[in-house]
Tab-separated table of C-alpha atoms and ligand atoms in Angstrom:
chain	number	residue	atom	x	y	z
A	711	MET	CA	41.865	-161.192	178.676
A	712	ILE	CA	44.009	-158.067	178.576
A	713	PHE	CA	44.102	-156.441	175.127
A	714	ASN	CA	47.429	-154.675	174.767
A	715	PHE	CA	47.412	-151.890	172.162
A	716	GLY	CA	51.168	-151.796	172.030
A	717	SER	CA	54.297	-151.137	170.061
A	718	ILE	CA	56.363	-153.842	168.407
A	719	ASN	CA	59.985	-152.903	167.882
A	720	ILE	CA	62.916	-154.855	166.619
A	721	ASP	CA	66.108	-154.005	168.454
A	722	TYR	CA	69.296	-154.182	166.373
A	723	THR	CA	72.090	-153.986	168.911
A	724	TYR	CA	75.717	-153.399	167.926
A	725	ARG	CA	78.700	-153.462	170.286
A	726	VAL	CA	81.119	-150.712	169.292
A	727	PRO	CA	84.373	-149.389	170.786
A	728	TYR	CA	82.788	-145.884	170.861
A	729	PHE	CA	79.684	-144.237	169.342
A	730	VAL	CA	80.009	-143.614	165.622
A	731	ARG	CA	81.012	-139.990	164.912
A	732	PRO	CA	79.676	-137.658	162.192
A	733	GLY	CA	80.995	-138.676	158.786
A	734	GLU	CA	82.592	-141.851	160.126
A	735	THR	CA	82.035	-145.508	159.214
A	736	LEU	CA	82.643	-147.714	162.209
A	737	GLU	CA	82.906	-151.500	162.182
A	738	SER	CA	81.020	-153.454	164.836
A	739	GLY	CA	82.242	-156.936	165.712
A	740	ASP	CA	79.119	-158.029	167.574
A	741	TYR	CA	75.477	-157.847	166.471
A	742	ASN	CA	72.229	-159.069	167.936
A	743	ILE	CA	68.556	-158.910	166.887
A	744	GLY	CA	65.883	-158.979	169.566
A	745	LEU	CA	62.277	-158.120	170.232
A	746	GLY	CA	61.577	-154.869	172.019
A	747	GLY	CA	59.219	-151.957	172.415
A	748	LYS	CA	57.265	-151.248	175.558
A	749	GLY	CA	54.157	-152.876	174.107
A	750	VAL	CA	55.810	-156.190	173.331
A	751	ASN	CA	57.745	-156.188	176.615
A	752	GLN	CA	54.538	-155.744	178.582
A	753	SER	CA	52.690	-158.439	176.616
A	754	LEU	CA	55.578	-160.836	177.217
A	755	ALA	CA	55.662	-159.948	180.915
A	756	ILE	CA	51.923	-160.650	181.276
A	757	ALA	CA	52.278	-163.973	179.425
A	758	ARG	CA	55.376	-165.037	181.421
A	759	ALA	CA	53.428	-164.177	184.584
A	760	LYS	CA	50.762	-166.627	183.335
A	761	GLY	CA	48.265	-163.869	182.561
A	762	ARG	CA	45.999	-163.879	179.489
A	763	VAL	CA	46.949	-161.254	176.930
A	764	SER	CA	46.227	-160.537	173.298
A	765	HIS	CA	48.512	-158.102	171.497
A	766	TRP	CA	47.074	-155.459	169.192
A	767	GLY	CA	49.951	-154.302	167.069
A	768	ARG	CA	51.477	-153.766	163.640
A	769	VAL	CA	54.708	-155.143	162.226
A	770	SER	CA	56.145	-155.446	158.721
A	771	SER	CA	55.226	-158.593	156.770
A	772	LEU	CA	58.995	-159.044	156.317
A	773	ASP	CA	59.237	-159.585	160.087
A	774	ALA	CA	56.509	-162.199	160.496
A	775	TRP	CA	58.913	-164.142	162.800
A	776	VAL	CA	57.859	-161.667	165.492
A	777	THR	CA	54.331	-163.083	165.627
A	778	SER	CA	55.656	-166.655	165.936
A	779	GLU	CA	57.924	-165.586	168.778
A	780	LEU	CA	55.090	-163.829	170.612
A	781	GLU	CA	52.729	-166.736	170.043
A	782	SER	CA	55.172	-169.288	171.354
A	783	ALA	CA	55.535	-167.143	174.482
A	784	GLY	CA	51.765	-167.391	175.026
A	785	VAL	CA	50.734	-163.982	173.679
A	786	GLY	CA	47.609	-163.862	171.477
A	787	VAL	CA	48.580	-162.576	168.018
A	788	LYS	CA	45.302	-162.763	166.111
A	789	ASP	CA	45.252	-158.972	165.901
A	790	VAL	CA	48.873	-158.364	165.052
A	791	GLU	CA	48.643	-156.918	161.556
A	792	LEU	CA	51.385	-157.625	159.020
A	793	THR	CA	52.024	-154.380	157.170
A	794	PRO	CA	53.694	-153.138	153.987
A	795	GLU	CA	55.449	-150.434	156.038
A	796	PRO	CA	58.730	-151.138	157.814
A	797	SER	CA	58.574	-152.353	161.404
A	798	GLY	CA	59.275	-150.053	164.302
A	799	HIS	CA	62.915	-150.569	165.146
A	800	ALA	CA	65.777	-149.318	167.244
A	801	ILE	CA	69.420	-149.162	166.200
A	802	ILE	CA	71.284	-149.491	169.484
A	803	GLN	CA	75.008	-148.894	169.869
A	804	ILE	CA	76.599	-150.124	173.089
A	805	ASP	CA	80.058	-148.725	173.712
A	806	ALA	CA	82.992	-150.173	175.640
A	807	LEU	CA	81.688	-148.575	178.865
A	808	GLY	CA	78.257	-150.171	178.434
A	809	GLU	CA	76.559	-146.833	177.640
A	810	ASN	CA	74.004	-146.889	174.844
A	811	ALA	CA	72.999	-144.541	172.030
A	812	ILE	CA	69.645	-145.336	170.409
A	813	LEU	CA	68.097	-144.335	167.098
A	814	LEU	CA	64.356	-145.115	167.120
A	815	PHE	CA	62.081	-145.400	164.095
A	816	SER	CA	58.378	-145.810	164.912
A	817	GLY	CA	57.460	-147.311	161.510
A	818	ALA	CA	54.333	-149.479	161.559
A	819	ASN	CA	53.604	-148.574	165.207
A	820	HIS	CA	52.409	-145.194	163.951
A	821	GLY	CA	50.135	-146.549	161.223
A	822	PHE	CA	46.928	-147.236	163.175
A	823	THR	CA	43.868	-145.765	161.447
A	824	GLN	CA	40.583	-144.744	163.058
A	825	GLU	CA	38.926	-147.570	161.124
A	826	LYS	CA	41.365	-150.129	162.515
A	827	MET	CA	40.941	-148.907	166.088
A	828	THR	CA	37.151	-149.004	165.770
A	829	ALA	CA	37.367	-152.601	164.512
A	830	LEU	CA	39.631	-153.609	167.426
A	831	ILE	CA	37.384	-152.041	170.041
A	832	ALA	CA	34.277	-153.569	168.414
A	833	GLN	CA	35.456	-157.059	169.340
A	834	THR	CA	35.706	-156.259	173.074
A	835	ALA	CA	32.935	-156.641	175.613
A	836	PRO	CA	32.081	-154.069	178.284
A	837	GLY	CA	34.383	-154.607	181.268
A	838	ASP	CA	37.324	-155.833	179.163
A	839	THR	CA	40.730	-154.344	179.948
A	840	ILE	CA	42.747	-152.418	177.387
A	841	LEU	CA	46.385	-151.685	178.166
A	842	ILE	CA	48.215	-148.919	176.335
A	843	GLN	CA	51.629	-147.248	176.387
A	844	ASN	CA	52.762	-144.162	174.489
A	845	GLU	CA	54.567	-145.732	171.535
A	846	CYS	CA	51.636	-146.076	169.106
A	847	ASN	CA	49.645	-143.347	167.378
A	848	GLY	CA	45.942	-142.667	167.857
A	849	LEU	CA	45.654	-142.694	171.663
A	850	ASP	CA	43.503	-139.552	171.587
A	851	GLN	CA	40.968	-141.564	169.579
A	852	LEU	CA	41.449	-144.959	171.177
A	853	ILE	CA	40.944	-143.964	174.832
A	854	PRO	CA	37.511	-142.289	174.386
A	855	LEU	CA	36.468	-145.090	172.015
A	856	ALA	CA	37.406	-147.757	174.563
A	857	VAL	CA	35.763	-145.925	177.453
A	858	SER	CA	32.540	-145.354	175.500
A	859	HIS	CA	32.498	-149.091	174.779
A	860	GLY	CA	32.638	-149.800	178.516
A	861	CYS	CA	36.259	-151.006	178.546
A	862	LYS	CA	38.676	-150.359	181.415
A	863	VAL	CA	41.722	-148.479	180.168
A	864	ILE	CA	45.080	-149.006	181.849
A	865	PHE	CA	47.719	-146.564	180.675
A	866	ASN	CA	51.473	-146.470	181.119
A	867	PRO	CA	52.303	-143.100	179.516
A	868	ALA	CA	55.847	-143.998	178.591
A	869	PRO	CA	57.800	-142.545	176.979
A	870	MET	CA	56.270	-139.300	178.291
A	871	THR	CA	55.566	-136.653	175.642
A	872	SER	CA	53.707	-133.354	175.720
A	873	LYS	CA	50.683	-134.922	174.009
A	874	VAL	CA	49.975	-137.095	177.090
A	875	SER	CA	48.633	-134.144	179.089
A	876	SER	CA	45.909	-133.580	176.475
A	877	LEU	CA	44.633	-137.179	176.763
A	878	PRO	CA	41.563	-137.907	178.925
A	879	LEU	CA	43.596	-139.503	181.731
A	880	ASP	CA	40.764	-139.130	184.224
A	881	GLN	CA	38.794	-141.650	182.150
A	882	CYS	CA	41.434	-144.322	182.722
A	883	GLU	CA	41.030	-146.916	185.446
A	884	LEU	CA	44.709	-147.250	186.355
A	885	LEU	CA	47.859	-145.322	185.453
A	886	PHE	CA	51.459	-146.494	185.848
A	887	PHE	CA	54.130	-143.787	186.137
A	888	ASN	CA	57.774	-143.692	187.020
A	889	ARG	CA	59.147	-140.627	188.805
A	890	THR	CA	60.125	-138.660	185.684
A	891	GLU	CA	56.834	-139.372	183.951
A	892	ALA	CA	54.781	-138.313	186.985
A	893	ALA	CA	56.831	-135.145	187.514
A	894	ALA	CA	56.587	-134.154	183.839
A	895	LEU	CA	52.851	-134.745	183.626
A	896	LEU	CA	52.083	-133.014	186.925
A	897	GLU	CA	54.529	-130.187	186.141
A	898	MET	CA	56.428	-130.752	189.377
A	899	PRO	CA	60.176	-130.929	190.049
A	900	VAL	CA	61.566	-134.398	189.416
A	901	GLU	CA	62.976	-134.473	192.951
A	902	SER	CA	59.462	-134.057	194.460
A	903	SER	CA	58.604	-136.534	197.192
A	904	ALA	CA	56.332	-139.474	196.425
A	905	ALA	CA	53.773	-138.009	198.835
A	906	ASP	CA	53.692	-134.734	196.885
A	907	LEU	CA	53.462	-136.499	193.521
A	908	LEU	CA	50.633	-138.710	194.749
A	909	ARG	CA	48.785	-135.759	196.297
A	910	ARG	CA	48.977	-133.853	193.005
A	911	CYS	CA	47.832	-136.982	191.132
A	912	LYS	CA	44.726	-137.116	193.289
A	913	GLU	CA	44.044	-133.398	192.784
A	914	SER	CA	44.356	-133.665	188.990
A	915	LEU	CA	42.999	-137.138	188.325
A	916	GLY	CA	40.482	-137.738	191.100
A	917	ASP	CA	39.977	-141.365	192.035
A	918	VAL	CA	41.937	-142.918	189.178
A	919	GLU	CA	44.162	-145.701	190.563
A	920	VAL	CA	47.843	-144.843	190.325
A	921	VAL	CA	51.007	-146.901	190.611
A	922	LEU	CA	54.151	-144.817	191.016
A	923	THR	CA	57.430	-146.712	190.607
A	924	LEU	CA	60.614	-145.204	192.002
A	925	GLY	CA	63.337	-147.582	190.834
A	926	SER	CA	65.405	-148.930	193.746
A	927	GLU	CA	63.301	-146.838	196.161
A	928	GLY	CA	60.240	-149.035	195.602
A	929	ALA	CA	56.699	-148.433	194.416
A	930	TRP	CA	53.456	-146.819	195.612
A	931	TYR	CA	49.833	-147.638	194.888
A	932	GLN	CA	47.065	-145.108	195.455
A	933	ARG	CA	43.312	-145.339	195.145
A	934	SER	CA	40.951	-142.876	196.846
A	935	SER	CA	42.048	-142.891	200.494
A	936	GLU	CA	44.059	-146.137	200.198
A	937	THR	CA	47.834	-145.728	199.847
A	938	LEU	CA	50.267	-148.662	199.842
A	939	PHE	CA	54.052	-148.777	199.649
A	940	GLN	CA	56.292	-151.672	198.648
A	941	SER	CA	60.047	-151.352	198.997
A	942	ALA	CA	62.228	-152.649	196.167
A	943	LEU	CA	64.309	-155.768	196.792
A	944	LYS	CA	67.959	-155.125	197.575
A	945	VAL	CA	69.745	-156.616	194.589
A	946	LYS	CA	72.766	-155.801	192.449
A	947	ALA	CA	71.201	-154.185	189.376
A	948	ILE	CA	73.217	-154.627	186.196
A	949	ASP	CA	70.685	-153.438	183.578
A	950	THR	CA	67.343	-151.807	184.422
A	951	THR	CA	66.035	-151.947	180.830
A	952	ALA	CA	62.454	-153.297	180.893
A	953	ALA	CA	62.238	-153.200	184.713
A	954	GLY	CA	59.220	-150.933	184.381
A	955	ASP	CA	57.615	-153.153	181.724
A	956	THR	CA	58.193	-156.256	183.831
A	957	PHE	CA	56.604	-154.472	186.790
A	958	VAL	CA	53.520	-153.451	184.773
A	959	GLY	CA	53.067	-156.924	183.246
A	960	TYR	CA	53.406	-158.800	186.539
A	961	PHE	CA	51.178	-156.335	188.400
A	962	LEU	CA	48.429	-156.728	185.790
A	963	ALA	CA	48.655	-160.519	185.615
A	964	ALA	CA	48.349	-160.666	189.418
A	965	ARG	CA	45.384	-158.289	189.283
A	966	GLN	CA	43.775	-160.421	186.574
A	967	ALA	CA	44.185	-163.436	188.880
A	968	GLY	CA	42.197	-161.569	191.562
A	969	LEU	CA	45.077	-160.667	193.905
A	970	LYS	CA	44.795	-157.606	196.168
A	971	PRO	CA	46.764	-154.450	195.235
A	972	SER	CA	49.319	-155.143	197.996
A	973	GLN	CA	49.931	-158.633	196.564
A	974	CYS	CA	50.148	-157.256	193.023
A	975	LEU	CA	52.806	-154.804	194.222
A	976	GLN	CA	54.783	-157.586	195.899
A	977	ARG	CA	54.757	-159.844	192.865
A	978	ALA	CA	55.605	-157.029	190.451
A	979	THR	CA	58.469	-155.928	192.708
A	980	ALA	CA	59.923	-159.430	192.871
A	981	ALA	CA	59.695	-159.846	189.094
A	982	ALA	CA	61.307	-156.445	188.430
A	983	ALA	CA	64.112	-157.259	190.877
A	984	LEU	CA	64.890	-160.354	188.795
A	985	ALA	CA	64.742	-158.327	185.564
A	986	VAL	CA	67.324	-155.767	186.730
A	987	GLN	CA	69.818	-158.540	187.440
A	988	LYS	CA	69.843	-159.632	183.760
A	989	ARG	CA	70.984	-157.828	180.656
A	990	GLY	CA	68.584	-157.076	177.795
A	991	ALA	CA	64.965	-156.044	177.400
A	992	ALA	CA	62.491	-158.830	176.624
A	993	SER	CA	65.131	-161.435	177.454
A	994	SER	CA	65.420	-160.119	181.037
A	995	ILE	CA	61.726	-160.588	181.893
A	996	PRO	CA	61.527	-163.566	184.282
A	997	MET	CA	59.220	-166.582	184.123
A	998	ALA	CA	56.511	-167.000	186.784
A	999	GLU	CA	58.357	-169.941	188.355
A	1000	GLU	CA	61.458	-167.789	188.997
A	1001	VAL	CA	59.264	-165.187	190.690
A	1002	ASP	CA	57.523	-167.897	192.768
A	1003	ARG	CA	60.918	-169.198	193.933
A	1004	LEU	CA	62.072	-165.714	194.920
A	1005	MET	CA	58.887	-165.034	196.855
A	1006	CYS	CA	58.718	-168.238	198.874
B	2303	ATP	P1	62.718	-148.772	182.942
B	2303	ATP	O1	62.375	-147.558	182.091
B	2303	ATP	O2	64.165	-148.842	183.350
B	2303	ATP	O3	62.195	-150.051	182.407
B	2303	ATP	P2	61.018	-147.458	184.796
B	2303	ATP	O4	61.766	-146.161	184.892
B	2303	ATP	O5	59.739	-147.485	184.036
B	2303	ATP	O6	61.957	-148.604	184.321
B	2303	ATP	P3	61.485	-147.870	187.616
B	2303	ATP	O7	60.698	-147.082	188.568
B	2303	ATP	O8	62.905	-147.482	187.396
B	2303	ATP	O9	60.639	-147.950	186.274
B	2303	ATP	O10	61.504	-149.403	188.069
B	2303	ATP	C1	60.339	-150.201	188.123
B	2303	ATP	C2	60.460	-151.177	189.274
B	2303	ATP	O11	61.626	-152.007	189.044
B	2303	ATP	C3	60.693	-150.542	190.638
B	2303	ATP	O12	59.493	-150.170	191.266
B	2303	ATP	C4	61.419	-151.662	191.364
B	2303	ATP	O13	60.499	-152.608	191.862
B	2303	ATP	C5	62.237	-152.325	190.263
B	2303	ATP	N1	63.607	-151.788	190.235
B	2303	ATP	C6	64.105	-150.830	189.427
B	2303	ATP	N2	65.415	-150.578	189.707
B	2303	ATP	C7	65.735	-151.423	190.711
B	2303	ATP	C8	66.933	-151.669	191.451
B	2303	ATP	N3	68.053	-150.982	191.218
B	2303	ATP	N4	66.907	-152.622	192.415
B	2303	ATP	C9	65.778	-153.337	192.661
B	2303	ATP	N5	64.614	-153.150	192.000
B	2303	ATP	C10	64.591	-152.203	191.045
């Protein structure tokens, strides 16, 4: 089982002719509510990849539909807490050119207490895997707690913030970065080569496993002296939202099933290639059967 300590966001998406200006009231003719947040996207990706995942999260009791939706997708929701605080949510405007402007409110995602985290970790067994992203509070407490309990921590430090560099990353088992995240954390130019980024990763993080995704340029895996590269599939990308989350979820489900890192890279790459050809976040994450068809 992968325990995903992850954000739950509700995306309110409005199509608008242009982004609303200061002091203006703008009418939108098209409105959609969907599930989002990196945490939820990654839980859904693991479940759609036929992996076993339980989500540790917080969402307002007014949005209990979220737990039903996750559960029907195969995500464990026993530890999704219904809260009096508002849910994390994003107000997304999409203009006539397809550009977006996003207002994010973390809400319940930032309400984890030390007591709650201790209770979550207490139900794990040594060797269990805990997946985290950077959209919930308390990571500085959760990572050492998980490690001292013998859990394997897998961290996708997205979105990257300055607090990530103060976290005990060398205690993690596996880190997922995209190019901007790696460059920011390693204090290197964003145009650095993959080889330079990976070399610096090894210098700063030792033998921690690293997956570095580079969008349409493919993805790298590094562990000790082993380095693997997988090129991205050549497809017409129309919306890369959740490509990274799809990649993480499919990689981890393949790893859980005992596949080798090279096979995990291949499966994650195929799944992400399908995701970029569909609009939306959670709705663009493919089902395992679609990935199987693409790979055969
Ligand atoms: P996002 O934040 O958009 O969800 P990310 O920045 O975390 O994604 P990327 O490195 O952009 O992550 O993409 C993750 C993976 O998705 C890549 O390694 C690749 O396999 C796939 N991918 C992304 N963009 C494309 C593309 N244009 N064509 C094919 N595959 C792509």
